[in-house]
Amino acid sequence: MLGIQVDMDEDMTITKKLTVVALWCIQWYATDCPSMTAVVHMLEGETKNLVMPSNPFASTDQAESSSSVMAEKFSHEVLDVIPE
C-alpha cells in the first residue's frame, strides 16, 4: 500500500504564497495589480521575499493606493464623480 506523506510546513508556505499573490491581484486600482510576469515571479520566488499589499478595500483614496509598495510605480487617472 502506498503511503502519502504531507509536509505541513510546505503546505503552509504554499498557502501563504498563494494568499499574498491573490491579495495583490484584487487591488482596487488595476495599475496596482501585478502583471502576469510579476505574478509568476512571486509564485516561483521565496515566500520570505513577498510583500503584503495594503488592504484593497480600506480606502479608494488614490494617495493611499498600494502602488508605493510595488517595485514599479504607475500613474492613476482620476475619475470624475457623476451625480445621480
PDB file of C-alpha atoms in Angstrom:
ATOM      1  CA  MET A   1       0.000   0.000   0.000  1.00  0.00           C
ATOM      2  CA  LEU A   2       1.287   3.465  -0.899  1.00  0.00           C
ATOM      3  CA  GLY A   3       1.501   5.985   1.878  1.00  0.00           C
ATOM      4  CA  ILE A   4       1.256   9.674   1.104  1.00  0.00           C
ATOM      5  CA  GLN A   5       3.130  11.958   3.446  1.00  0.00           C
ATOM      6  CA  VAL A   6       2.042  15.550   3.679  1.00  0.00           C
ATOM      7  CA  ASP A   7       4.569  18.158   4.723  1.00  0.00           C
ATOM      8  CA  MET A   8       2.512  20.670   6.693  1.00  0.00           C
ATOM      9  CA  ASP A   9       5.287  23.288   6.609  1.00  0.00           C
ATOM     10  CA  GLU A  10       5.429  23.133   2.817  1.00  0.00           C
ATOM     11  CA  ASP A  11       1.632  23.289   2.553  1.00  0.00           C
ATOM     12  CA  MET A  12       1.554  26.357   4.799  1.00  0.00           C
ATOM     13  CA  THR A  13       4.260  28.008   2.710  1.00  0.00           C
ATOM     14  CA  ILE A  14       2.319  27.401  -0.497  1.00  0.00           C
ATOM     15  CA  THR A  15      -0.908  28.611   1.120  1.00  0.00           C
ATOM     16  CA  LYS A  16       0.752  31.822   2.347  1.00  0.00           C
ATOM     17  CA  LYS A  17       2.323  32.467  -1.059  1.00  0.00           C
ATOM     18  CA  LEU A  18      -0.986  31.948  -2.904  1.00  0.00           C
ATOM     19  CA  THR A  19      -2.805  34.189  -0.426  1.00  0.00           C
ATOM     20  CA  VAL A  20      -0.340  37.082  -0.743  1.00  0.00           C
ATOM     21  CA  VAL A  21      -0.363  36.875  -4.555  1.00  0.00           C
ATOM     22  CA  ALA A  22      -4.172  36.766  -4.554  1.00  0.00           C
ATOM     23  CA  LEU A  23      -4.301  39.884  -2.370  1.00  0.00           C
ATOM     24  CA  TRP A  24      -2.061  41.693  -4.863  1.00  0.00           C
ATOM     25  CA  CYS A  25      -4.368  40.649  -7.695  1.00  0.00           C
ATOM     26  CA  ILE A  26      -7.513  42.155  -6.122  1.00  0.00           C
ATOM     27  CA  GLN A  27      -6.200  45.684  -5.607  1.00  0.00           C
ATOM     28  CA  TRP A  28      -8.764  48.426  -6.180  1.00  0.00           C
ATOM     29  CA  TYR A  29      -6.828  50.164  -8.958  1.00  0.00           C
ATOM     30  CA  ALA A  30      -5.864  47.957 -11.885  1.00  0.00           C
ATOM     31  CA  THR A  31      -2.461  49.626 -12.048  1.00  0.00           C
ATOM     32  CA  ASP A  32      -1.733  48.360  -8.524  1.00  0.00           C
ATOM     33  CA  CYS A  33      -2.277  44.768  -9.634  1.00  0.00           C
ATOM     34  CA  PRO A  34       0.870  42.934 -10.706  1.00  0.00           C
ATOM     35  CA  SER A  35       1.400  41.869 -14.290  1.00  0.00           C
ATOM     36  CA  MET A  36       1.219  38.157 -15.061  1.00  0.00           C
ATOM     37  CA  THR A  37       5.008  38.152 -15.308  1.00  0.00           C
ATOM     38  CA  ALA A  38       5.252  39.600 -11.797  1.00  0.00           C
ATOM     39  CA  VAL A  39       2.712  37.036 -10.534  1.00  0.00           C
ATOM     40  CA  VAL A  40       4.812  34.193 -11.955  1.00  0.00           C
ATOM     41  CA  HIS A  41       7.947  35.650 -10.334  1.00  0.00           C
ATOM     42  CA  MET A  42       6.146  35.933  -6.987  1.00  0.00           C
ATOM     43  CA  LEU A  43       4.890  32.343  -7.205  1.00  0.00           C
ATOM     44  CA  GLU A  44       8.296  30.984  -8.203  1.00  0.00           C
ATOM     45  CA  GLY A  45      10.242  33.092  -5.700  1.00  0.00           C
ATOM     46  CA  GLU A  46      10.822  32.773  -1.987  1.00  0.00           C
ATOM     47  CA  THR A  47       7.883  33.341   0.338  1.00  0.00           C
ATOM     48  CA  LYS A  48      10.022  35.468   2.667  1.00  0.00           C
ATOM     49  CA  ASN A  49      10.561  37.992  -0.163  1.00  0.00           C
ATOM     50  CA  LEU A  50       6.826  38.622  -0.679  1.00  0.00           C
ATOM     51  CA  VAL A  51       5.493  41.971   0.498  1.00  0.00           C
ATOM     52  CA  MET A  52       1.947  42.180   1.802  1.00  0.00           C
ATOM     53  CA  PRO A  53      -0.145  44.710  -0.124  1.00  0.00           C
ATOM     54  CA  SER A  54      -2.318  47.239   1.625  1.00  0.00           C
ATOM     55  CA  ASN A  55      -5.963  46.388   2.202  1.00  0.00           C
ATOM     56  CA  PRO A  56      -7.610  46.879  -1.213  1.00  0.00           C
ATOM     57  CA  PHE A  57     -10.940  47.769   0.408  1.00  0.00           C
ATOM     58  CA  ALA A  58      -9.722  50.040   3.214  1.00  0.00           C
ATOM     59  CA  SER A  59      -9.753  53.157   1.060  1.00  0.00           C
ATOM     60  CA  THR A  60     -10.211  54.050  -2.556  1.00  0.00           C
ATOM     61  CA  ASP A  61      -8.185  57.210  -1.981  1.00  0.00           C
ATOM     62  CA  GLN A  62      -5.500  57.412  -4.645  1.00  0.00           C
ATOM     63  CA  ALA A  63      -2.910  58.731  -2.185  1.00  0.00           C
ATOM     64  CA  GLU A  64      -3.221  55.555  -0.104  1.00  0.00           C
ATOM     65  CA  SER A  65      -3.005  53.100  -3.005  1.00  0.00           C
ATOM     66  CA  SER A  66      -0.551  50.241  -2.689  1.00  0.00           C
ATOM     67  CA  SER A  67       1.473  51.238  -5.736  1.00  0.00           C
ATOM     68  CA  SER A  68       4.161  52.631  -3.442  1.00  0.00           C
ATOM     69  CA  VAL A  69       4.805  49.079  -2.231  1.00  0.00           C
ATOM     70  CA  MET A  70       5.227  47.663  -5.729  1.00  0.00           C
ATOM     71  CA  ALA A  71       8.605  47.982  -7.394  1.00  0.00           C
ATOM     72  CA  GLU A  72       7.075  49.685 -10.419  1.00  0.00           C
ATOM     73  CA  LYS A  73       5.053  52.835  -9.954  1.00  0.00           C
ATOM     74  CA  PHE A  74       2.220  53.817 -12.220  1.00  0.00           C
ATOM     75  CA  SER A  75       0.172  56.967 -12.515  1.00  0.00           C
ATOM     76  CA  HIS A  76      -3.561  56.857 -11.849  1.00  0.00           C
ATOM     77  CA  GLU A  77      -6.208  58.678 -13.754  1.00  0.00           C
ATOM     78  CA  VAL A  78      -8.742  60.361 -11.506  1.00  0.00           C
ATOM     79  CA  LEU A  79     -12.326  59.682 -12.478  1.00  0.00           C
ATOM     80  CA  ASP A  80     -14.911  62.417 -12.093  1.00  0.00           C
ATOM     81  CA  VAL A  81     -17.852  61.727  -9.808  1.00  0.00           C
ATOM     82  CA  ILE A  82     -21.093  61.847 -11.724  1.00  0.00           C
ATOM     83  CA  PRO A  83     -24.041  62.884  -9.538  1.00  0.00           C
ATOM     84  CA  GLU A  84     -27.122  60.693  -9.896  1.00  0.00           C
TER      85      GLU A  84
END
